[in-house]
Tab-separated table of N, CA, C and O in Angstrom:
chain	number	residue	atom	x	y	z
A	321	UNK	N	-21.363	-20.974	-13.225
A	321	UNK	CA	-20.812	-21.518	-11.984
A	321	UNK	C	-19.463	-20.874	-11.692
A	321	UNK	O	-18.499	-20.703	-12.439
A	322	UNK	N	-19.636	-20.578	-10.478
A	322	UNK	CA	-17.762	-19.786	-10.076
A	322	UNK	C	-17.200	-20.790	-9.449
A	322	UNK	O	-17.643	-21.508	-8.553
A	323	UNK	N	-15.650	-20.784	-10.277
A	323	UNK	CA	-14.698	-22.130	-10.156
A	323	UNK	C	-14.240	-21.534	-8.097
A	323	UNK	O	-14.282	-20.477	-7.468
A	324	UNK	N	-13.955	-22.604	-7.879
A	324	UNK	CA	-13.639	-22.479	-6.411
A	324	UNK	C	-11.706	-22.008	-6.461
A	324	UNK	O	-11.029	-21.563	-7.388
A	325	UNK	N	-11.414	-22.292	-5.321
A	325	UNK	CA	-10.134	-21.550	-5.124
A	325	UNK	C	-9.201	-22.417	-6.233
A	325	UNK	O	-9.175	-23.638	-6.082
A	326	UNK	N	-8.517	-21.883	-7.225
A	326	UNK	CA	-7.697	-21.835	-8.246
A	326	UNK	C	-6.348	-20.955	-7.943
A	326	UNK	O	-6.431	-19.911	-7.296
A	327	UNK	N	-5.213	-21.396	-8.406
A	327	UNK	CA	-3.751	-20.169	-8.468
A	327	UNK	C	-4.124	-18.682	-8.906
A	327	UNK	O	-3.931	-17.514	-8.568
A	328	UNK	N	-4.794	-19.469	-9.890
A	328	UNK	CA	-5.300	-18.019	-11.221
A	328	UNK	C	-6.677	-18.227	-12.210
A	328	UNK	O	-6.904	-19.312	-12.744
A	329	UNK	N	-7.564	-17.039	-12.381
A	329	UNK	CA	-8.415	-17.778	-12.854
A	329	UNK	C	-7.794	-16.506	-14.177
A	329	UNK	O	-7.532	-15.344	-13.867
A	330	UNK	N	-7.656	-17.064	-15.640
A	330	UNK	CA	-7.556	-16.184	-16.732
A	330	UNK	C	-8.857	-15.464	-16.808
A	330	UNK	O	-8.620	-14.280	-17.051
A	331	UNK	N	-10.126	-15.689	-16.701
A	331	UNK	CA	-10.754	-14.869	-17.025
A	331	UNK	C	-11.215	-13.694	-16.032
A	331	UNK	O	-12.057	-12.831	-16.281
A	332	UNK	N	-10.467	-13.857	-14.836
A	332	UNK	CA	-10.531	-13.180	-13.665
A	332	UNK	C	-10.432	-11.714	-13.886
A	332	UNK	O	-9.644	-11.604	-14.826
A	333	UNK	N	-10.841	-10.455	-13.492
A	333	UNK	CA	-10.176	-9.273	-13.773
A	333	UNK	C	-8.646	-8.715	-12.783
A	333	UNK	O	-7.683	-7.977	-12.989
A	334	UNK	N	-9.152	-9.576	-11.661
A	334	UNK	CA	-8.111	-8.936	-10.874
A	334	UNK	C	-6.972	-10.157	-10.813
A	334	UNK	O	-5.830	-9.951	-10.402
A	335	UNK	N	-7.401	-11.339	-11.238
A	335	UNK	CA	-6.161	-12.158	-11.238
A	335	UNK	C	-5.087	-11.636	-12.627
A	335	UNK	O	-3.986	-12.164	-12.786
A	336	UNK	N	-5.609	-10.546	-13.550
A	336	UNK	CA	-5.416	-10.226	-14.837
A	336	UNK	C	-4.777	-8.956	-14.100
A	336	UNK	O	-3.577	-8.830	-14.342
A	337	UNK	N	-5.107	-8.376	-13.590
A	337	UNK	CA	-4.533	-7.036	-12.536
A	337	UNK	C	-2.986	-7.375	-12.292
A	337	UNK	O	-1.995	-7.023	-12.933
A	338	UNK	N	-3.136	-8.317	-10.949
A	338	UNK	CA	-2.158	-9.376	-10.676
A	338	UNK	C	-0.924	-9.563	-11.692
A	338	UNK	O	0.279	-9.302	-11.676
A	339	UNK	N	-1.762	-10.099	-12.507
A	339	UNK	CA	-0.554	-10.610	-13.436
A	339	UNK	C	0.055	-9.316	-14.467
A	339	UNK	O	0.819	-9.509	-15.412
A	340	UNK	N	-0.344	-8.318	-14.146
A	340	UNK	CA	-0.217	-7.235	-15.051
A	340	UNK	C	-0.754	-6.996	-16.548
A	340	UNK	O	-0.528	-5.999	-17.234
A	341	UNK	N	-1.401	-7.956	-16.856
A	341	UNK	CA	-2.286	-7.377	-18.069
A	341	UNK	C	-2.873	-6.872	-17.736
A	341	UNK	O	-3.624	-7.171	-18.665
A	342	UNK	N	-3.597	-6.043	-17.032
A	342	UNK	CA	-4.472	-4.760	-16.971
A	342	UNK	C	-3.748	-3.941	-15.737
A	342	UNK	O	-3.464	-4.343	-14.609
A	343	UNK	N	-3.544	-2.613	-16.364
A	343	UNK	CA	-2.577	-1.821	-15.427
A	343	UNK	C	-3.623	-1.278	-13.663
A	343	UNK	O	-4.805	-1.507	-13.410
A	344	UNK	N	-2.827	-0.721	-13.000
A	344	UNK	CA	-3.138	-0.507	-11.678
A	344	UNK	C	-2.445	0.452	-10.632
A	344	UNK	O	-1.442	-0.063	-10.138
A	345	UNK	N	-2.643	1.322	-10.319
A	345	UNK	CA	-2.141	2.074	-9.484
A	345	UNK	C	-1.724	1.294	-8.085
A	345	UNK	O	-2.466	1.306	-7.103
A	346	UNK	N	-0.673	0.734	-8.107
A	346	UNK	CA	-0.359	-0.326	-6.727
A	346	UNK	C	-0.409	0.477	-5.819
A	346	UNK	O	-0.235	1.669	-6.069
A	347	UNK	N	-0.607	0.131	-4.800
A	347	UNK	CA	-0.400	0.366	-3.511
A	347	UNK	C	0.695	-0.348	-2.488
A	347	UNK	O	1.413	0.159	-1.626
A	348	UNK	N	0.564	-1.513	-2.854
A	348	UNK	CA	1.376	-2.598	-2.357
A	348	UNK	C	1.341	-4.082	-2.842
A	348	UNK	O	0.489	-4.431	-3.659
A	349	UNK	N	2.196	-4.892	-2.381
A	349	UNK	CA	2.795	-5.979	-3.093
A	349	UNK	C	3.267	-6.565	-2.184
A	349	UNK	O	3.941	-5.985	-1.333
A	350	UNK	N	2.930	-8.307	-2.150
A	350	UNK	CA	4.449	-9.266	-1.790
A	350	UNK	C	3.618	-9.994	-2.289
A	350	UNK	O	2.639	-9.728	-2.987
A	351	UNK	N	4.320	-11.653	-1.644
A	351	UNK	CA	4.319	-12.369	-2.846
A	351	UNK	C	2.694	-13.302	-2.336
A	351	UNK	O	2.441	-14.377	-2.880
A	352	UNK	N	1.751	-12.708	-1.277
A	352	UNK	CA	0.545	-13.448	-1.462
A	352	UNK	C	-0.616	-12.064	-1.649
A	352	UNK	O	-1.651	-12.329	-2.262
A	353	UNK	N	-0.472	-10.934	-1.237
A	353	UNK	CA	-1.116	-9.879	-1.186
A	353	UNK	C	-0.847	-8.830	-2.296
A	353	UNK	O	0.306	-9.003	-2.689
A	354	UNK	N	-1.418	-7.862	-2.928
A	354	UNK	CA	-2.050	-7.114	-4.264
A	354	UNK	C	-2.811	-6.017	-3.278
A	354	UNK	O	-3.839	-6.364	-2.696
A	355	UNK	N	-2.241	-4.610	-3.102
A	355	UNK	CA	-3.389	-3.593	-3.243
A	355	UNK	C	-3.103	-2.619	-4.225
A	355	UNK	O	-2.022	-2.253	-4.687
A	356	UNK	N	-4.426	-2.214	-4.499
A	356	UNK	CA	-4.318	-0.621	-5.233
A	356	UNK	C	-5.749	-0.144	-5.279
A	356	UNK	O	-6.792	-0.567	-4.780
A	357	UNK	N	-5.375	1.106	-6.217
A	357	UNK	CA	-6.592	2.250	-6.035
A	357	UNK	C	-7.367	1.811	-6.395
A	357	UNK	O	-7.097	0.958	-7.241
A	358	UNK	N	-8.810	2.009	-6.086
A	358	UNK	CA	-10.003	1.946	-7.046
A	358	UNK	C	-10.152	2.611	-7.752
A	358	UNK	O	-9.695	3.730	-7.517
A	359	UNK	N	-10.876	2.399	-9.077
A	359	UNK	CA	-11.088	3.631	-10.308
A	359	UNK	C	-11.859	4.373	-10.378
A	359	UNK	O	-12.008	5.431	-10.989
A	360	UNK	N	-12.637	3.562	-9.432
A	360	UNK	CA	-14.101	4.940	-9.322
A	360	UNK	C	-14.172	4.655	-7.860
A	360	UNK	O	-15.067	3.878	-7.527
A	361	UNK	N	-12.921	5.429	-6.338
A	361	UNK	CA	-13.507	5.787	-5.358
A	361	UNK	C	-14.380	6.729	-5.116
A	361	UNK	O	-14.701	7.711	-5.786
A	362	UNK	N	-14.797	6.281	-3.926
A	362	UNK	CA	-16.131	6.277	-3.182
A	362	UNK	C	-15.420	7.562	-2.147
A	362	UNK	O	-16.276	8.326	-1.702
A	363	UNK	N	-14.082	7.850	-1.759
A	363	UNK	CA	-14.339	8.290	-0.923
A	363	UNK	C	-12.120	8.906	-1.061
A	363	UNK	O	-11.277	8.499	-1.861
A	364	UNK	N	-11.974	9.894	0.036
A	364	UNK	CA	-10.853	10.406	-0.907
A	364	UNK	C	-9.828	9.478	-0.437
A	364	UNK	O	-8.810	10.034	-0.850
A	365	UNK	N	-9.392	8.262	0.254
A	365	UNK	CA	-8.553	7.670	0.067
A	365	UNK	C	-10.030	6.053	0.022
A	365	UNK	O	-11.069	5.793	0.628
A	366	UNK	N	-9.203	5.423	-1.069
A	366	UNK	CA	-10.132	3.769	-1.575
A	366	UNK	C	-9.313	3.209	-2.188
A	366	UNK	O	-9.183	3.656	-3.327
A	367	UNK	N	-8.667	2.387	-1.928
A	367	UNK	CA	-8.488	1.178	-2.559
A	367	UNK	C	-8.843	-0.443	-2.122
A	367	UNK	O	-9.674	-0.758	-1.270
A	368	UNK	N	-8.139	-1.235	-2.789
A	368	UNK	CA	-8.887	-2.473	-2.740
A	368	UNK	C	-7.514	-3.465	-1.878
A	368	UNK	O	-6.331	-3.153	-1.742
A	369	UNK	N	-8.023	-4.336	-1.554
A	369	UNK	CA	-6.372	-5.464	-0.907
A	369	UNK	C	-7.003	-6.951	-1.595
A	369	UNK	O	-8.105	-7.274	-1.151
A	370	UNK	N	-6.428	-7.811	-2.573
A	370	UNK	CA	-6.689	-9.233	-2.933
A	370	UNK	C	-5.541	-10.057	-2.678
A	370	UNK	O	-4.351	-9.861	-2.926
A	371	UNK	N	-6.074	-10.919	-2.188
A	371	UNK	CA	-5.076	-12.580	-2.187
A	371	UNK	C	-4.863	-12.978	-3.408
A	371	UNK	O	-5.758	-13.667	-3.897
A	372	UNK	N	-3.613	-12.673	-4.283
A	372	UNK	CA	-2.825	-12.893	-5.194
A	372	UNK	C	-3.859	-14.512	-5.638
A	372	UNK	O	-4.425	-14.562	-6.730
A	373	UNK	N	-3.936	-15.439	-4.851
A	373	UNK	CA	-4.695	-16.375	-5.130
A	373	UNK	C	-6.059	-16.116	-5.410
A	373	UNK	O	-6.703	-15.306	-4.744
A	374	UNK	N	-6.607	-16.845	-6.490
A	374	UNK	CA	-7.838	-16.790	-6.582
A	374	UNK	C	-8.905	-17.043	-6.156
A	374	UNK	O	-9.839	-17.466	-6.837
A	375	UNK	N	-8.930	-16.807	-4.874
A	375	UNK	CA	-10.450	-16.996	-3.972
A	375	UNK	C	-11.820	-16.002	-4.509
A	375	UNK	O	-12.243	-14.852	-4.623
A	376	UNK	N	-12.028	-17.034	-4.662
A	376	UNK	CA	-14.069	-16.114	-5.665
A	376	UNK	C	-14.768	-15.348	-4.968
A	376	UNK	O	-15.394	-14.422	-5.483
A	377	UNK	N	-14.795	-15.721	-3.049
A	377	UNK	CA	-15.219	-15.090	-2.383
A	377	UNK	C	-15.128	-15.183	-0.512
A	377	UNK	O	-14.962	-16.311	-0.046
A	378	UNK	N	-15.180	-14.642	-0.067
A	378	UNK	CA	-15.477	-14.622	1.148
A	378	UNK	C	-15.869	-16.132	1.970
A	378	UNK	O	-15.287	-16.790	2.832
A	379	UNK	N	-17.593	-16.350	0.968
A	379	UNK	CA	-17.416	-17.051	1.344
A	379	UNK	C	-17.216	-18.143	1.297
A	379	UNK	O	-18.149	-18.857	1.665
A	380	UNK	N	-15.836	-18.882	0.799
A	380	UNK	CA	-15.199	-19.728	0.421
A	380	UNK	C	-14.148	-20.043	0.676
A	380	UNK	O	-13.428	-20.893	0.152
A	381	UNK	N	-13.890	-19.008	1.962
A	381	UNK	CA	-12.786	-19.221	3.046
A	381	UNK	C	-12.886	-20.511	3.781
A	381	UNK	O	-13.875	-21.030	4.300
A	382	UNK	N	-11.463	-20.981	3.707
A	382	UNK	CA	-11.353	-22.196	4.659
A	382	UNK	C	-10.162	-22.040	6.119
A	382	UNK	O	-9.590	-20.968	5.920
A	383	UNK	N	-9.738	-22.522	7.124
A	383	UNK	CA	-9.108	-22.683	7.490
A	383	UNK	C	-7.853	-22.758	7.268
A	383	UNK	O	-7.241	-22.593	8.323
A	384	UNK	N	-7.143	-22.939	6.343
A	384	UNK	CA	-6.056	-22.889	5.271
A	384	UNK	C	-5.979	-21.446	5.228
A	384	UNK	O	-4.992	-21.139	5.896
A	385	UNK	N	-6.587	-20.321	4.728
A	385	UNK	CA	-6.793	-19.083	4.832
A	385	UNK	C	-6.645	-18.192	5.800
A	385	UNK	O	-6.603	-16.986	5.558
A	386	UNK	N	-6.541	-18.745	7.132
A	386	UNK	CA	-6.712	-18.187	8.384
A	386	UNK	C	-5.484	-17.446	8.431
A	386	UNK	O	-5.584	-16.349	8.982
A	387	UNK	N	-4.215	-17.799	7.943
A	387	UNK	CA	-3.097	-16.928	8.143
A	387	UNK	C	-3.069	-16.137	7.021
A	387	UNK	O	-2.718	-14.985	7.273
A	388	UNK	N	-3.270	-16.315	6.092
A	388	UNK	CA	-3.051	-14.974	4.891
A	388	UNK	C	-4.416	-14.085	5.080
A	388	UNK	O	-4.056	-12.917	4.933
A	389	UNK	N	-5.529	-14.115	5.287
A	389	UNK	CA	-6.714	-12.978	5.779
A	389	UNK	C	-6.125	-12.622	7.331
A	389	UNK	O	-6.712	-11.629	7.762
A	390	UNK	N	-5.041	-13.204	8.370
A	390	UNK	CA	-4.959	-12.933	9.257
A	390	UNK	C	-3.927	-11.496	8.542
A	390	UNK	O	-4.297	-10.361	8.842
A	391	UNK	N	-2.789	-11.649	7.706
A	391	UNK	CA	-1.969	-10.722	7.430
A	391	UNK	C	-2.806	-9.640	6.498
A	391	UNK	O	-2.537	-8.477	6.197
A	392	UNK	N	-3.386	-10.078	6.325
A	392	UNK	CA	-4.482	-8.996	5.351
A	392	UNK	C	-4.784	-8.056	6.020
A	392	UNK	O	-4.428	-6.945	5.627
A	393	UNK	N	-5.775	-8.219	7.638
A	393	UNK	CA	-5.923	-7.675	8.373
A	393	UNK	C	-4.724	-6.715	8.823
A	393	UNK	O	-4.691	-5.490	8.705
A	394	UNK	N	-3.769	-7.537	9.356
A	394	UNK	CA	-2.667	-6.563	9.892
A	394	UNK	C	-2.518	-5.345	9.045
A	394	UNK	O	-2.713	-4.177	9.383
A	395	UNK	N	-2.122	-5.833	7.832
A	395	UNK	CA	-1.711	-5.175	6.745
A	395	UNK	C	-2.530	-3.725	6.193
A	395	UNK	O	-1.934	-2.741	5.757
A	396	UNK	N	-3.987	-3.846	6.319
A	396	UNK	CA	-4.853	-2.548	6.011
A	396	UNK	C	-4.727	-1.436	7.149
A	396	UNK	O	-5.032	-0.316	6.738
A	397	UNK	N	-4.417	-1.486	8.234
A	397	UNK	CA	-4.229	-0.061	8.803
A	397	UNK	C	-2.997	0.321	8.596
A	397	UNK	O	-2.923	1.426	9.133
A	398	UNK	N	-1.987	0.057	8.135
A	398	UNK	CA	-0.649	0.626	7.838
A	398	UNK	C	-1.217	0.995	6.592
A	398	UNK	O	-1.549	2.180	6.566
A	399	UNK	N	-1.504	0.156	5.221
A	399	UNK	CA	-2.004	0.992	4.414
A	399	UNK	C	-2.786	2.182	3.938
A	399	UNK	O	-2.811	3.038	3.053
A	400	UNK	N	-3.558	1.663	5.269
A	400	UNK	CA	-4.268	3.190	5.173
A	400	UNK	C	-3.972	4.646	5.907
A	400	UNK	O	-4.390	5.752	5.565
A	401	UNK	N	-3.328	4.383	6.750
A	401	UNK	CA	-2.220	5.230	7.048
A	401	UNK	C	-1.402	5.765	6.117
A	401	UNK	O	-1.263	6.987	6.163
A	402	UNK	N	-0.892	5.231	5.380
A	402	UNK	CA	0.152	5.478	4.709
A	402	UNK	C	-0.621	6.343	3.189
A	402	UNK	O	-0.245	7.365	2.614
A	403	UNK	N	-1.585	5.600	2.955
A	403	UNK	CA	-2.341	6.310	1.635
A	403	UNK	C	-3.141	7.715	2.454
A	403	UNK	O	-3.821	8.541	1.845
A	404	UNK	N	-2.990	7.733	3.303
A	404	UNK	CA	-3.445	9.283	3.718
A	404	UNK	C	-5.006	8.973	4.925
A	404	UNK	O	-5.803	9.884	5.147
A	405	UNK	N	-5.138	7.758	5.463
A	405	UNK	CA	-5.968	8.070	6.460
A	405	UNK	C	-5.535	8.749	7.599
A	405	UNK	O	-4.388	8.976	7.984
A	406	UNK	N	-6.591	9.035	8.073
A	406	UNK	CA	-6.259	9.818	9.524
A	406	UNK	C	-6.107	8.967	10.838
A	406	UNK	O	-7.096	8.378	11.275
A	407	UNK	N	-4.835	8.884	11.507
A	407	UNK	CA	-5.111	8.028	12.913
A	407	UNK	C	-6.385	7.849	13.675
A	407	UNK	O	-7.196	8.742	13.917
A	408	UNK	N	-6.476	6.498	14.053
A	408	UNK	CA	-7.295	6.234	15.320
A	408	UNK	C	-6.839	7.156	16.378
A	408	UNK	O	-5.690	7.521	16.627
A	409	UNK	N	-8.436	7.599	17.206
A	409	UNK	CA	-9.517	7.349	17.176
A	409	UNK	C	-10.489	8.587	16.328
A	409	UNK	O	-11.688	8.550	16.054
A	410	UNK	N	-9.475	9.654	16.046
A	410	UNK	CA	-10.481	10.802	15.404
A	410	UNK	C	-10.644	10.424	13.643
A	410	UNK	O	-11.570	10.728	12.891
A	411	UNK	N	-9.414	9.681	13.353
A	411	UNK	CA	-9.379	9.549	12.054
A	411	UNK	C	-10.165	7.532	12.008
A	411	UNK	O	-11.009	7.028	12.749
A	412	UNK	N	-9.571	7.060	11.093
A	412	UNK	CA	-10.093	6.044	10.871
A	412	UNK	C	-10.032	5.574	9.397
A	412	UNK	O	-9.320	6.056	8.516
A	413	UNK	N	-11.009	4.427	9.276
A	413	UNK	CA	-11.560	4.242	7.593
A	413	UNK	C	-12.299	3.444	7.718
A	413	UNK	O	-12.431	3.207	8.919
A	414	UNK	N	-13.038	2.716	6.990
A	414	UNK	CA	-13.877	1.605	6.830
A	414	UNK	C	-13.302	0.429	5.707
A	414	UNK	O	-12.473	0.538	4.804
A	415	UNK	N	-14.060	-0.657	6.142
A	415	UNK	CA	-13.088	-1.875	5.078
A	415	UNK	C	-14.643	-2.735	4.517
A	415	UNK	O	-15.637	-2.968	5.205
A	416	UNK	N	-14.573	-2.837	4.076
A	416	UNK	CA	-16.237	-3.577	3.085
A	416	UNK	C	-15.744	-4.817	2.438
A	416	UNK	O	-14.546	-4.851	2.158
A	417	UNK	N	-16.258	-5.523	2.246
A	417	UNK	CA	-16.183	-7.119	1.653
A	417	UNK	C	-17.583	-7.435	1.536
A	417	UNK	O	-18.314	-7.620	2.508
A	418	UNK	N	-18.038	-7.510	0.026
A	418	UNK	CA	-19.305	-7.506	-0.835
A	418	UNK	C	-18.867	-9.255	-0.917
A	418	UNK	O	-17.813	-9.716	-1.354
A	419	UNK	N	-20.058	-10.022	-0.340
A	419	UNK	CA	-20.194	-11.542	-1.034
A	419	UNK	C	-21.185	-11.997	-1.396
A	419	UNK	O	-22.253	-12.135	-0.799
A	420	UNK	N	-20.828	-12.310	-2.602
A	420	UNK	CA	-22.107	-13.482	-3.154
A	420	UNK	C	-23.163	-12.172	-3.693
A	420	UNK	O	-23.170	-11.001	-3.314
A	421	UNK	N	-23.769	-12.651	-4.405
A	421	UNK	CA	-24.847	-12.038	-5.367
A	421	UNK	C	-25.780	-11.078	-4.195
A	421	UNK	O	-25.541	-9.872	-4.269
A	422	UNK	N	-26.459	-11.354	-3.492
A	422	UNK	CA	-27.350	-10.456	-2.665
A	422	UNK	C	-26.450	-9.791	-1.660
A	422	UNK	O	-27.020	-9.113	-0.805
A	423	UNK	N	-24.761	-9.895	-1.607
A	423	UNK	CA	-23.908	-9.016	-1.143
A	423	UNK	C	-23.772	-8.111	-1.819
A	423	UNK	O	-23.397	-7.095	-1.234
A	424	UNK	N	-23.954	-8.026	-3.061
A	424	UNK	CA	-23.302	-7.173	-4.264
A	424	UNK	C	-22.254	-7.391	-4.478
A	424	UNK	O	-21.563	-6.403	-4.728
A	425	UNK	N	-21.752	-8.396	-4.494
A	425	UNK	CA	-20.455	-8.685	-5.235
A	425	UNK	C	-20.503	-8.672	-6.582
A	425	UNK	O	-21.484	-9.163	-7.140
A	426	UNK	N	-19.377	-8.068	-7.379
A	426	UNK	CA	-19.588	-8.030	-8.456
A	426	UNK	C	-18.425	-8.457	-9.136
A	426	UNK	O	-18.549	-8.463	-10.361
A	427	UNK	N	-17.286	-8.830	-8.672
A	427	UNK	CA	-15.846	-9.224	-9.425
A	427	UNK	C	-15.732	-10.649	-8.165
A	427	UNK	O	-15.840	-10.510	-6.947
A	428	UNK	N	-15.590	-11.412	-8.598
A	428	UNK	CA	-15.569	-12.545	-8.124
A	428	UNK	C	-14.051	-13.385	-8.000
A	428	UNK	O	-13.464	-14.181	-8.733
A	429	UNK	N	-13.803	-12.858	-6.877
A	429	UNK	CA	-12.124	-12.683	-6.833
A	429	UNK	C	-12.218	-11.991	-5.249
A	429	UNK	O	-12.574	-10.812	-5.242
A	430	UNK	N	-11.948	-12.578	-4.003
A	430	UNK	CA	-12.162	-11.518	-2.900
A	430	UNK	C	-11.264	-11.017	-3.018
A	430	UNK	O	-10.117	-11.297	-3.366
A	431	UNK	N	-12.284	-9.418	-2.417
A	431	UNK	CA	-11.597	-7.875	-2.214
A	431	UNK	C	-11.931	-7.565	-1.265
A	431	UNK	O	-13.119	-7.849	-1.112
A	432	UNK	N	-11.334	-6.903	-0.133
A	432	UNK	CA	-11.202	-5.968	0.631
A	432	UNK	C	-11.234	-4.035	0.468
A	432	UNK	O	-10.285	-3.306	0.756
A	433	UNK	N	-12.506	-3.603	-0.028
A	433	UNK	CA	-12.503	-2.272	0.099
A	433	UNK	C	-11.642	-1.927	1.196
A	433	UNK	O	-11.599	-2.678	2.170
A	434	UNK	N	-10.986	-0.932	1.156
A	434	UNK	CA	-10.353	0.227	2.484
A	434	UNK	C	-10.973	1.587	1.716
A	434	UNK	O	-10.918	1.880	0.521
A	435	UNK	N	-11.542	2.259	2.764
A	435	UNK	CA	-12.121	3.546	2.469
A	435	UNK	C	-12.009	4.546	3.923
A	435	UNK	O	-12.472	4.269	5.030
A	436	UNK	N	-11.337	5.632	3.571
A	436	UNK	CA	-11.102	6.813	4.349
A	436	UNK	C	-11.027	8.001	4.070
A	436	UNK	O	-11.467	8.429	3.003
A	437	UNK	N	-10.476	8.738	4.942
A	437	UNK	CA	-10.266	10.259	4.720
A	437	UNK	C	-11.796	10.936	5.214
A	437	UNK	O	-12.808	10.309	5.532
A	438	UNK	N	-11.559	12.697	5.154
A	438	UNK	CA	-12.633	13.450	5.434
A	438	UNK	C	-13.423	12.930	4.906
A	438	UNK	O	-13.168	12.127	4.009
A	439	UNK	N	-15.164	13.340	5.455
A	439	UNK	CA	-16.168	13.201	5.319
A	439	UNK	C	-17.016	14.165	4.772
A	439	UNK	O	-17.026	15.140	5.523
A	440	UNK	N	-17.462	14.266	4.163
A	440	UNK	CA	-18.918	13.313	3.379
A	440	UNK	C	-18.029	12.565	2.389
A	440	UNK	O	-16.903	12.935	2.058
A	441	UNK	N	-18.522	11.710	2.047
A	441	UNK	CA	-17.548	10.506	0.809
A	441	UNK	C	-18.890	10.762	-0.043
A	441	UNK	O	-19.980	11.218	0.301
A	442	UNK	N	-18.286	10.185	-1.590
A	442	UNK	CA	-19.429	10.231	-2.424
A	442	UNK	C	-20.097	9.201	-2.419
A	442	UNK	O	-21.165	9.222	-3.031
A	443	UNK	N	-19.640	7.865	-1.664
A	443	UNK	CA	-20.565	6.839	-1.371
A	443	UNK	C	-20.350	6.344	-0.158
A	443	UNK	O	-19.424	6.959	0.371
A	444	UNK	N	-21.051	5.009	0.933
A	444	UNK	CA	-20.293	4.626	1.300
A	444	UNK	C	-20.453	5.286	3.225
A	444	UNK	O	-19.601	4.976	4.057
């Protein structure tokens, strides 16, 4: 059973990210938002964006949430800008959010893929 929204879950990987027991190429930081690289991108700029809080998934968003996924949003096209996407409208990126088991979710902790740069990507 996946515990519902918690501060921190210890056995979490990315709440373990978070807290710095397992290292991470940051991207960015404050005090409700976490990005960094993925370890095995898909594509030449990827990383991930999590709510410092432990939300399991997507879909387990409540209303309460509406302003920190609202800054989330804001927050991924400057990042990806900044990690090397290419401006709208020739450039771009894509953003993915895997939920729940027949989503393919597989870390249970929502993430926000950001994926950009030239094309062909190796996945994606």
């Amino acid at each position: 059973m996946i515990e519902h929204v918690v501060p921190s879950d210890p056995d979490c990987l990315f709440c373990k990210i978070v807290a710095g027991k397992i290292p991470s190429k940051q991207v960015y930081q404050d005090d409700e938002l976490y990005a960094f690289h993925d370890i095995h991108p898909w594509a030449p700029v990827h990383f991930l964006i999590i709510p410092k809080l432990h939300i399991p998934s997507m879909a387990l968003l409540t209303e309460e949430h509406a302003a920190l996924m609202g800054r989330m949003m804001v927050l991924i096209p400057k990042l990806a800008l900044q990690e090397g996407c290419n401006p709208y409208p020739e450039g771009g990126f894509r953003m993915l959010a895997n939920t729940g088991a027949e989503g393919a979710q597989e870390v249970h902790h929502l993430h926000v893929h950001v994926m950009g740069g030239p094309r062909p990507w190796l996945r994606g």
